[in-house]
Amino acid sequence: MISSSIPQFTSLYAAFDRFPLPKGATTHIRQMASTLFNHCGDGLLYVAGDNGMPTIEHEQLSHAKVTMLRSPIVNDSNNVLAKAMAYAEQLAQLLQQRGQQLQIAHFRDPWAGVPLVDYQRQQPALKLVYEVNALPSIELPIHLPLPQSTIATIKHWEQRCLDGADIIITPSKLTQAKLQQRTDTPVHYLPNGADIISNEQQQRQLANQQSAQPRLIYFGGAQRWQGLHTLLQAMVIINRQLSVELDLCLSLDNRQARQLKQQIRKLGLEQVVKVFYGLTQAELRPKIMQATASIAPLVACQRNMQQGCCPLKIIESMACGTAVIASDLPVVHELLQTPDHGLFVPPSRPSELARACIRLVTQPQIAQQMGLNGLAHIAQHFQWATINQQLRQHYQQLLLSPTSLKRTHNESLASELA
């Protein structure tokens, strides 16, 4: 059995994400999980995996030993919910068999959260941190045709996690405000972060930008809510006036990426749009630094407007000293200011996006100054070292606190009603 290969663990980080992948979620998980384990002791990183990934791996961090367990993907099913339920069931079994020493658990989704909330009834001293980056009741219907009954069930699972956690953390102030309307559990704002470039890299970047061919960059996923169709239409308009290339750096070579490649061919952009897949940070960062501007053309859809998203691509671009052109959405306003760090454009407006790109390409001094301002902004507010220190403080306060008064009160009410 898998559980016999898993040592006892005092801390747990759980995320129903394939890990690692060349995407923002992997960066976030690595930062959060490392902070948890180094502060709270030997732990288990419980994630999803596929056939190309080992089921169990062991790693020695600076202050903790970590076991990574990947829940196997259900290969004969394309049903995301079936995979999520299998992930939840395996975690529930693992907690019963190996979780007796668990003191604190940090989870990213209800698939891990509900088994942990249930297990907390056996272990009242267990502290739970619910990290809300995206709510599946909003996220999944974008990709899957789900009946309302299924969405209602997912919302119920979310609510159990929101009410059962000791604290909630979220990288978006917009999400924070929404969650505070749904639960009495404390909700803390903890944004994404980035590591800034060195002074030497910055000087090299400025020299390269002055001599290089103007180019733009997009990096991240190819989901519809990212707005890449708008970006490609803007590239058609731009190249009627100027010769400007776009590095389209996609996380995965999947169905959505292939659809984008079809649109590139249809629009006649093969010579100006260069597509890359699965770049490492070492491969991606030089491309960000060489670009005149980084584009975040987010769509004004429910996913981006109702729950926020704290786009890591915006923070990482600014940390590389590159100007940002982004959709004018509330969640973007949390991260950058215009015209200090970049430009806002109305979402889903190719002509407006093209105009902003042309402005920075033809005025590189302005773009460079925006990049320098953005770099200073990240250095002051969004470095991972600062974010992780705030997370450690949350862990410390939880571990030093007695059993949640809210939980004791709820248990008392439950016993009275029984």
CSV table of C-alpha atoms in Angstrom, one decimal:
chain,number,residue,atom,x,y,z
A,1,MET,CA,0.0,0.0,0.0
A,2,ILE,CA,1.1,3.6,-0.7
A,3,SER,CA,0.5,4.7,2.9
A,4,SER,CA,3.1,2.2,4.2
A,5,SER,CA,5.8,4.1,2.2
A,6,ILE,CA,4.7,7.5,3.7
A,7,PRO,CA,6.4,8.5,7.0
A,8,GLN,CA,4.5,10.2,9.7
A,9,PHE,CA,4.1,13.9,9.0
A,10,THR,CA,3.4,17.0,11.2
A,11,SER,CA,2.5,19.4,8.3
A,12,LEU,CA,0.7,18.9,5.1
A,13,TYR,CA,0.3,21.0,1.9
A,14,ALA,CA,-2.4,19.7,-0.4
A,15,ALA,CA,-3.2,20.9,-3.9
A,16,PHE,CA,-5.2,19.1,-6.7
A,17,ASP,CA,-2.7,20.3,-9.3
A,18,ARG,CA,-0.3,18.4,-11.4
A,19,PHE,CA,3.1,19.3,-10.0
A,20,PRO,CA,5.5,20.4,-11.2
A,21,LEU,CA,4.4,22.0,-14.5
A,22,PRO,CA,5.7,25.2,-16.2
A,23,LYS,CA,2.9,27.4,-15.0
A,24,GLY,CA,2.1,29.9,-12.3
A,25,ALA,CA,0.4,27.4,-9.9
A,26,THR,CA,3.7,25.4,-9.6
A,27,THR,CA,5.6,28.6,-8.7
A,28,HIS,CA,3.0,29.4,-6.0
A,29,ILE,CA,2.8,25.9,-4.6
A,30,ARG,CA,6.6,25.6,-4.4
A,31,GLN,CA,6.9,28.9,-2.5
A,32,MET,CA,4.0,28.2,-0.1
A,33,ALA,CA,4.8,24.6,0.6
A,34,SER,CA,8.5,25.3,1.2
A,35,THR,CA,7.5,28.0,3.7
A,36,LEU,CA,5.1,25.6,5.5
A,37,PHE,CA,7.6,22.8,5.8
A,38,ASN,CA,10.6,24.8,6.8
A,39,HIS,CA,8.6,26.5,9.5
A,40,CYS,CA,6.4,23.7,10.7
A,41,GLY,CA,8.5,20.6,10.3
A,42,ASP,CA,8.7,17.4,8.3
A,43,GLY,CA,5.8,17.3,5.9
A,44,LEU,CA,3.8,15.7,3.1
A,45,LEU,CA,3.2,17.5,-0.2
A,46,TYR,CA,0.1,15.9,-1.6
A,47,VAL,CA,-0.5,16.8,-5.3
A,48,ALA,CA,-1.8,15.3,-8.5
A,49,GLY,CA,0.3,13.5,-11.1
A,50,ASP,CA,0.3,11.6,-14.3
A,51,ASN,CA,2.0,8.5,-15.7
A,52,GLY,CA,5.2,10.4,-16.5
A,53,MET,CA,5.7,11.4,-12.9
A,54,PRO,CA,6.9,9.2,-10.0
A,55,THR,CA,4.2,8.5,-7.3
A,56,ILE,CA,6.5,9.2,-4.4
A,57,GLU,CA,9.6,11.5,-4.1
A,58,HIS,CA,11.6,12.6,-1.1
A,59,GLU,CA,13.3,16.0,-0.7
A,60,GLN,CA,15.5,17.5,2.0
A,61,LEU,CA,14.8,21.2,2.6
A,62,SER,CA,16.9,23.5,4.8
A,63,HIS,CA,14.8,22.7,7.9
A,64,ALA,CA,12.6,19.8,7.0
A,65,LYS,CA,12.3,16.5,5.2
A,66,VAL,CA,9.5,16.4,2.7
A,67,THR,CA,7.7,13.5,1.1
A,68,MET,CA,5.8,14.3,-2.1
A,69,LEU,CA,2.9,12.0,-2.9
A,70,ARG,CA,1.1,12.3,-6.3
A,71,SER,CA,-2.4,11.0,-6.5
A,72,PRO,CA,-2.7,9.0,-9.8
A,73,ILE,CA,-4.8,10.5,-12.5
A,74,VAL,CA,-7.8,8.3,-13.5
A,75,ASN,CA,-6.5,7.4,-16.9
A,76,ASP,CA,-9.8,6.0,-18.2
A,77,SER,CA,-11.8,9.1,-17.4
A,78,ASN,CA,-11.7,12.6,-18.8
A,79,ASN,CA,-14.0,13.7,-16.0
A,80,VAL,CA,-12.3,16.3,-13.8
A,81,LEU,CA,-14.7,15.7,-11.0
A,82,ALA,CA,-14.0,12.0,-11.0
A,83,LYS,CA,-10.3,12.7,-10.7
A,84,ALA,CA,-10.9,15.2,-7.9
A,85,MET,CA,-13.1,12.7,-6.0
A,86,ALA,CA,-10.4,10.0,-6.3
A,87,TYR,CA,-7.8,12.5,-5.0
A,88,ALA,CA,-10.1,13.3,-2.0
A,89,GLU,CA,-10.8,9.7,-1.2
A,90,GLN,CA,-7.1,8.8,-1.2
A,91,LEU,CA,-6.3,11.8,1.1
A,92,ALA,CA,-9.1,10.7,3.5
A,93,GLN,CA,-7.6,7.2,3.7
A,94,LEU,CA,-4.1,8.6,4.1
A,95,LEU,CA,-5.1,10.8,7.0
A,96,GLN,CA,-6.7,7.8,8.8
A,97,GLN,CA,-3.6,5.7,8.3
A,98,ARG,CA,-0.7,8.2,8.7
A,99,GLY,CA,-2.1,11.5,10.0
A,100,GLN,CA,-2.0,11.0,13.7
A,101,GLN,CA,0.9,13.5,14.2
A,102,LEU,CA,-0.5,16.1,11.9
A,103,GLN,CA,-0.5,19.6,13.4
A,104,ILE,CA,-1.2,21.9,10.5
A,105,ALA,CA,-2.6,21.5,7.0
A,106,HIS,CA,-2.6,24.1,4.2
A,107,PHE,CA,-4.9,23.3,1.2
A,108,ARG,CA,-5.8,24.9,-2.1
A,109,ASP,CA,-9.1,23.4,-3.0
A,110,PRO,CA,-12.2,21.7,-1.5
A,111,TRP,CA,-11.1,18.3,-2.8
A,112,ALA,CA,-8.4,18.3,-0.2
A,113,GLY,CA,-10.3,20.6,2.2
A,114,VAL,CA,-13.4,18.4,2.9
A,115,PRO,CA,-11.4,15.3,4.0
A,116,LEU,CA,-9.3,17.6,6.2
A,117,VAL,CA,-12.4,19.3,7.8
A,118,ASP,CA,-13.8,15.8,8.4
A,119,TYR,CA,-10.5,14.6,9.9
A,120,GLN,CA,-10.4,17.7,12.2
A,121,ARG,CA,-13.4,16.2,14.1
A,122,GLN,CA,-11.1,13.4,15.3
A,123,GLN,CA,-8.1,15.8,15.8
A,124,PRO,CA,-9.6,19.0,17.2
A,125,ALA,CA,-6.1,20.6,17.7
A,126,LEU,CA,-5.4,20.3,13.9
A,127,LYS,CA,-5.1,23.8,12.4
A,128,LEU,CA,-6.4,24.3,8.8
A,129,VAL,CA,-5.3,27.0,6.3
A,130,TYR,CA,-7.5,27.3,3.2
A,131,GLU,CA,-5.7,29.1,0.4
A,132,VAL,CA,-8.3,30.3,-2.1
A,133,ASN,CA,-6.8,31.1,-5.5
A,134,ALA,CA,-9.9,30.1,-7.5
A,135,LEU,CA,-13.3,28.7,-6.6
A,136,PRO,CA,-14.2,25.5,-8.6
A,137,SER,CA,-17.8,26.6,-8.6
A,138,ILE,CA,-16.8,29.5,-10.8
A,139,GLU,CA,-13.8,27.9,-12.6
A,140,LEU,CA,-15.1,24.5,-13.7
A,141,PRO,CA,-18.2,25.7,-15.5
A,142,ILE,CA,-16.0,27.7,-17.8
A,143,HIS,CA,-14.4,24.5,-19.1
A,144,LEU,CA,-17.2,21.9,-18.5
A,145,PRO,CA,-21.0,21.8,-19.1
A,146,LEU,CA,-22.0,21.1,-15.5
A,147,PRO,CA,-25.6,20.7,-14.3
A,148,GLN,CA,-26.8,23.2,-11.7
A,149,SER,CA,-27.1,20.3,-9.2
A,150,THR,CA,-23.4,19.6,-9.5
A,151,ILE,CA,-22.4,23.2,-9.2
A,152,ALA,CA,-24.6,23.4,-6.0
A,153,THR,CA,-22.7,20.4,-4.6
A,154,ILE,CA,-19.4,22.0,-5.3
A,155,LYS,CA,-20.5,25.2,-3.6
A,156,HIS,CA,-21.5,23.2,-0.6
A,157,TRP,CA,-18.0,21.6,-0.5
A,158,GLU,CA,-16.5,25.1,-0.8
A,159,GLN,CA,-18.7,26.4,2.1
A,160,ARG,CA,-17.7,23.5,4.3
A,161,CYS,CA,-14.0,24.4,3.8
A,162,LEU,CA,-14.6,28.2,4.2
A,163,ASP,CA,-16.4,27.6,7.5
A,164,GLY,CA,-14.2,24.8,8.7
A,165,ALA,CA,-10.8,26.4,8.2
A,166,ASP,CA,-9.1,28.3,11.0
A,167,ILE,CA,-8.0,31.0,8.5
A,168,ILE,CA,-8.3,31.7,4.8
A,169,ILE,CA,-5.7,33.3,2.7
A,170,THR,CA,-6.2,34.7,-0.8
A,171,PRO,CA,-4.0,36.6,-3.3
A,172,SER,CA,-6.7,39.0,-4.4
A,173,LYS,CA,-8.4,41.8,-2.5
A,174,LEU,CA,-11.4,41.2,-4.7
A,175,THR,CA,-11.6,37.6,-3.6
A,176,GLN,CA,-11.1,38.6,0.0
A,177,ALA,CA,-14.1,40.9,-0.1
A,178,LYS,CA,-16.3,38.2,-1.7
A,179,LEU,CA,-15.3,35.5,0.8
A,180,GLN,CA,-15.9,37.8,3.7
A,181,GLN,CA,-19.5,37.9,2.6
A,182,ARG,CA,-19.7,34.1,2.7
A,183,THR,CA,-18.0,33.2,6.0
A,184,ASP,CA,-17.0,34.4,9.5
A,185,THR,CA,-13.6,32.7,9.2
A,186,PRO,CA,-10.8,35.3,9.1
A,187,VAL,CA,-9.8,36.0,5.5
A,188,HIS,CA,-6.3,37.4,5.0
A,189,TYR,CA,-4.9,39.0,1.8
A,190,LEU,CA,-1.6,37.5,0.8
A,191,PRO,CA,-0.6,38.3,-2.8
A,192,ASN,CA,1.6,36.4,-5.2
A,193,GLY,CA,5.2,37.4,-5.3
A,194,ALA,CA,8.4,37.3,-7.5
A,195,ASP,CA,12.1,37.4,-7.2
A,196,ILE,CA,13.5,40.6,-8.7
A,197,ILE,CA,16.4,40.8,-11.2
A,198,SER,CA,19.8,41.8,-10.1
A,199,ASN,CA,21.3,45.2,-10.8
A,200,GLU,CA,23.7,43.6,-13.3
A,201,GLN,CA,20.8,41.9,-15.1
A,202,GLN,CA,18.9,45.2,-15.1
A,203,GLN,CA,21.8,47.1,-16.8
A,204,ARG,CA,22.2,44.3,-19.4
A,205,GLN,CA,18.4,44.4,-20.0
A,206,LEU,CA,18.5,48.2,-20.7
A,207,ALA,CA,21.3,47.8,-23.2
A,208,ASN,CA,19.6,44.9,-25.0
A,209,GLN,CA,16.3,46.8,-25.3
A,210,GLN,CA,17.9,49.8,-26.9
A,211,SER,CA,19.5,47.7,-29.6
A,212,ALA,CA,17.1,44.9,-30.2
A,213,GLN,CA,14.1,44.5,-32.6
A,214,PRO,CA,10.9,45.6,-30.9
A,215,ARG,CA,9.0,42.6,-29.5
A,216,LEU,CA,6.2,41.8,-27.1
A,217,ILE,CA,5.7,38.9,-24.9
A,218,TYR,CA,2.8,36.9,-23.4
A,219,PHE,CA,3.4,34.0,-21.1
A,220,GLY,CA,1.0,31.8,-19.3
A,221,GLY,CA,-2.0,29.5,-20.1
A,222,ALA,CA,-4.1,29.4,-23.2
A,223,GLN,CA,-7.5,29.4,-21.5
A,224,ARG,CA,-10.2,31.6,-23.1
A,225,TRP,CA,-10.3,34.0,-20.1
A,226,GLN,CA,-6.7,34.9,-20.8
A,227,GLY,CA,-7.8,36.9,-23.8
A,228,LEU,CA,-5.2,35.6,-26.4
A,229,HIS,CA,-7.6,35.8,-29.3
A,230,THR,CA,-7.8,39.6,-28.6
A,231,LEU,CA,-4.0,39.7,-28.5
A,232,LEU,CA,-3.6,38.0,-31.9
A,233,GLN,CA,-6.2,40.3,-33.5
A,234,ALA,CA,-4.2,43.2,-32.1
A,235,MET,CA,-1.0,41.8,-33.6
A,236,VAL,CA,-2.6,42.0,-37.1
A,237,ILE,CA,-3.4,45.7,-36.5
A,238,ILE,CA,0.1,46.4,-35.2
A,239,ASN,CA,1.9,44.8,-38.1
A,240,ARG,CA,0.0,46.9,-40.6
A,241,GLN,CA,2.0,49.8,-39.3
A,242,LEU,CA,5.1,48.4,-37.7
A,243,SER,CA,7.3,45.2,-37.7
A,244,VAL,CA,6.8,43.9,-34.2
A,245,GLU,CA,7.2,40.3,-33.1
A,246,LEU,CA,5.4,38.5,-30.3
A,247,ASP,CA,6.8,35.7,-28.1
A,248,LEU,CA,3.8,33.6,-27.2
A,249,CYS,CA,5.1,31.4,-24.3
A,250,LEU,CA,2.4,28.9,-23.4
A,251,SER,CA,2.5,26.7,-20.4
A,252,LEU,CA,1.3,23.5,-22.1
A,253,ASP,CA,0.9,22.2,-25.6
A,254,ASN,CA,-2.8,21.3,-25.2
A,255,ARG,CA,-6.0,21.5,-27.1
A,256,GLN,CA,-6.4,25.3,-26.4
A,257,ALA,CA,-2.8,25.9,-27.5
A,258,ARG,CA,-3.5,24.1,-30.8
A,259,GLN,CA,-6.6,26.2,-31.4
A,260,LEU,CA,-4.4,29.3,-31.0
A,261,LYS,CA,-1.9,28.0,-33.5
A,262,GLN,CA,-4.8,27.6,-36.0
A,263,GLN,CA,-5.8,31.2,-35.4
A,264,ILE,CA,-2.2,32.3,-35.9
A,265,ARG,CA,-2.2,30.6,-39.3
A,266,LYS,CA,-5.7,31.9,-40.2
A,267,LEU,CA,-4.6,35.5,-39.4
A,268,GLY,CA,-1.3,35.1,-41.4
A,269,LEU,CA,0.8,35.7,-38.3
A,270,GLU,CA,3.3,32.8,-38.6
A,271,GLN,CA,6.2,35.1,-39.3
A,272,VAL,CA,5.6,37.5,-36.4
A,273,VAL,CA,4.2,35.2,-33.6
A,274,LYS,CA,6.8,32.8,-32.2
A,275,VAL,CA,5.2,30.0,-30.1
A,276,PHE,CA,7.1,28.3,-27.2
A,277,TYR,CA,5.9,25.6,-24.9
A,278,GLY,CA,6.8,24.7,-21.3
A,279,LEU,CA,9.7,27.0,-20.9
A,280,THR,CA,11.6,26.9,-17.6
A,281,GLN,CA,12.1,30.0,-15.6
A,282,ALA,CA,15.7,30.1,-16.8
A,283,GLU,CA,14.5,30.0,-20.4
A,284,LEU,CA,11.6,32.4,-19.9
A,285,ARG,CA,13.1,35.2,-17.9
A,286,PRO,CA,15.5,36.4,-20.6
A,287,LYS,CA,12.6,36.6,-23.0
A,288,ILE,CA,10.6,38.7,-20.6
A,289,MET,CA,13.6,41.0,-20.0
A,290,GLN,CA,14.2,41.4,-23.8
A,291,ALA,CA,10.6,42.5,-24.5
A,292,THR,CA,9.4,46.1,-24.8
A,293,ALA,CA,6.2,45.1,-23.0
A,294,SER,CA,4.5,42.1,-21.4
A,295,ILE,CA,0.8,41.7,-22.3
A,296,ALA,CA,-1.9,40.5,-19.9
A,297,PRO,CA,-5.1,40.8,-22.1
A,298,LEU,CA,-7.5,39.3,-19.5
A,299,VAL,CA,-11.2,39.0,-20.4
A,300,ALA,CA,-13.9,40.7,-18.3
A,301,CYS,CA,-15.6,37.4,-17.5
A,302,GLN,CA,-17.0,36.0,-14.3
A,303,ARG,CA,-13.7,34.1,-13.6
A,304,ASN,CA,-11.7,37.4,-13.6
A,305,MET,CA,-14.4,39.7,-12.2
A,306,GLN,CA,-16.0,37.7,-9.4
A,307,GLN,CA,-13.1,36.0,-7.8
A,308,GLY,CA,-10.0,37.9,-8.9
A,309,CYS,CA,-6.9,36.1,-9.9
A,310,CYS,CA,-3.7,38.1,-8.9
A,311,PRO,CA,-2.1,37.3,-12.3
A,312,LEU,CA,1.4,36.1,-11.6
A,313,LYS,CA,2.5,37.1,-15.1
A,314,ILE,CA,2.0,40.8,-14.2
A,315,ILE,CA,4.1,40.5,-11.0
A,316,GLU,CA,6.8,38.5,-12.7
A,317,SER,CA,7.0,40.9,-15.7
A,318,MET,CA,7.5,43.9,-13.4
A,319,ALA,CA,10.1,41.9,-11.4
A,320,CYS,CA,12.0,41.6,-14.6
A,321,GLY,CA,11.9,45.4,-15.2
A,322,THR,CA,9.5,45.1,-18.2
A,323,ALA,CA,6.5,47.4,-18.8
A,324,VAL,CA,3.0,45.8,-18.6
A,325,ILE,CA,0.0,46.3,-20.8
A,326,ALA,CA,-3.0,44.8,-19.1
A,327,SER,CA,-6.8,44.8,-19.2
A,328,ASP,CA,-8.4,47.4,-17.1
A,329,LEU,CA,-9.9,45.1,-14.4
A,330,PRO,CA,-10.2,45.6,-10.7
A,331,VAL,CA,-7.8,42.7,-9.9
A,332,VAL,CA,-5.1,44.3,-12.1
A,333,HIS,CA,-5.5,47.6,-10.2
A,334,GLU,CA,-4.3,45.7,-7.1
A,335,LEU,CA,-0.9,45.1,-8.7
A,336,LEU,CA,0.1,48.1,-10.9
A,337,GLN,CA,-0.7,51.7,-11.5
A,338,THR,CA,-0.9,53.5,-14.8
A,339,PRO,CA,1.1,55.3,-16.2
A,340,ASP,CA,3.7,54.5,-13.6
A,341,HIS,CA,4.2,50.8,-14.3
A,342,GLY,CA,2.4,50.3,-17.6
A,343,LEU,CA,-0.9,50.9,-19.5
A,344,PHE,CA,-4.5,49.8,-19.0
A,345,VAL,CA,-6.6,48.9,-22.0
A,346,PRO,CA,-10.3,48.0,-22.2
A,347,PRO,CA,-10.7,44.2,-22.2
A,348,SER,CA,-11.5,42.4,-25.5
A,349,ARG,CA,-10.8,45.5,-27.6
A,350,PRO,CA,-8.0,44.6,-30.2
A,351,SER,CA,-7.7,48.1,-31.5
A,352,GLU,CA,-7.2,49.6,-28.1
A,353,LEU,CA,-4.6,47.0,-27.2
A,354,ALA,CA,-2.8,47.6,-30.5
A,355,ARG,CA,-2.7,51.3,-29.9
A,356,ALA,CA,-1.1,50.8,-26.4
A,357,CYS,CA,1.5,48.4,-27.9
A,358,ILE,CA,2.4,50.8,-30.7
A,359,ARG,CA,2.7,53.6,-28.1
A,360,LEU,CA,5.4,51.7,-26.1
A,361,VAL,CA,7.1,50.2,-29.1
A,362,THR,CA,7.6,53.7,-30.7
A,363,GLN,CA,8.5,55.3,-27.4
A,364,PRO,CA,11.0,52.9,-25.8
A,365,GLN,CA,12.2,55.4,-23.3
A,366,ILE,CA,8.7,55.5,-21.7
A,367,ALA,CA,8.5,51.7,-21.7
A,368,GLN,CA,11.9,51.5,-20.0
A,369,GLN,CA,10.9,54.0,-17.3
A,370,MET,CA,7.7,52.1,-16.7
A,371,GLY,CA,9.8,48.9,-16.3
A,372,LEU,CA,12.1,50.5,-13.8
A,373,ASN,CA,9.2,51.9,-11.8
A,374,GLY,CA,7.5,48.5,-11.8
A,375,LEU,CA,10.7,46.8,-10.7
A,376,ALA,CA,10.9,49.2,-7.7
A,377,HIS,CA,7.2,48.6,-6.9
A,378,ILE,CA,7.8,44.8,-6.8
A,379,ALA,CA,10.9,45.2,-4.7
A,380,GLN,CA,8.9,47.2,-2.1
A,381,HIS,CA,5.6,45.2,-2.0
A,382,PHE,CA,5.7,41.9,-3.8
A,383,GLN,CA,9.0,40.0,-3.2
A,384,TRP,CA,8.6,36.4,-2.3
A,385,ALA,CA,10.7,36.8,0.8
A,386,THR,CA,8.2,39.4,2.2
A,387,ILE,CA,5.2,37.3,1.2
A,388,ASN,CA,6.6,34.2,2.8
A,389,GLN,CA,7.5,36.0,6.0
A,390,GLN,CA,3.8,37.1,6.3
A,391,LEU,CA,2.8,33.5,5.7
A,392,ARG,CA,5.1,32.3,8.5
A,393,GLN,CA,3.5,34.7,10.9
A,394,HIS,CA,0.1,33.2,10.1
A,395,TYR,CA,1.4,29.7,10.8
A,396,GLN,CA,3.1,30.9,14.0
A,397,GLN,CA,-0.1,32.5,15.3
A,398,LEU,CA,-2.1,29.4,14.5
A,399,LEU,CA,0.2,26.9,16.1
A,400,LEU,CA,0.5,29.0,19.3
A,401,SER,CA,-3.3,29.5,19.6
A,402,PRO,CA,-5.6,27.1,21.4
A,403,THR,CA,-8.3,25.1,19.7
A,404,SER,CA,-10.5,27.5,17.6
A,405,LEU,CA,-13.1,29.2,19.7
A,406,LYS,CA,-15.3,29.2,16.6
A,407,ARG,CA,-14.9,25.4,16.3
A,408,THR,CA,-15.7,24.9,20.0
A,409,HIS,CA,-18.8,27.0,19.7
A,410,ASN,CA,-20.0,25.1,16.6
A,411,GLU,CA,-19.4,21.8,18.3
A,412,SER,CA,-21.4,22.9,21.3
A,413,LEU,CA,-24.3,23.9,19.1
A,414,ALA,CA,-24.1,20.6,17.3
A,415,SER,CA,-24.3,18.7,20.6
A,416,GLU,CA,-27.3,20.7,21.7
A,417,LEU,CA,-29.1,20.0,18.5
A,418,ALA,CA,-28.2,16.3,18.5
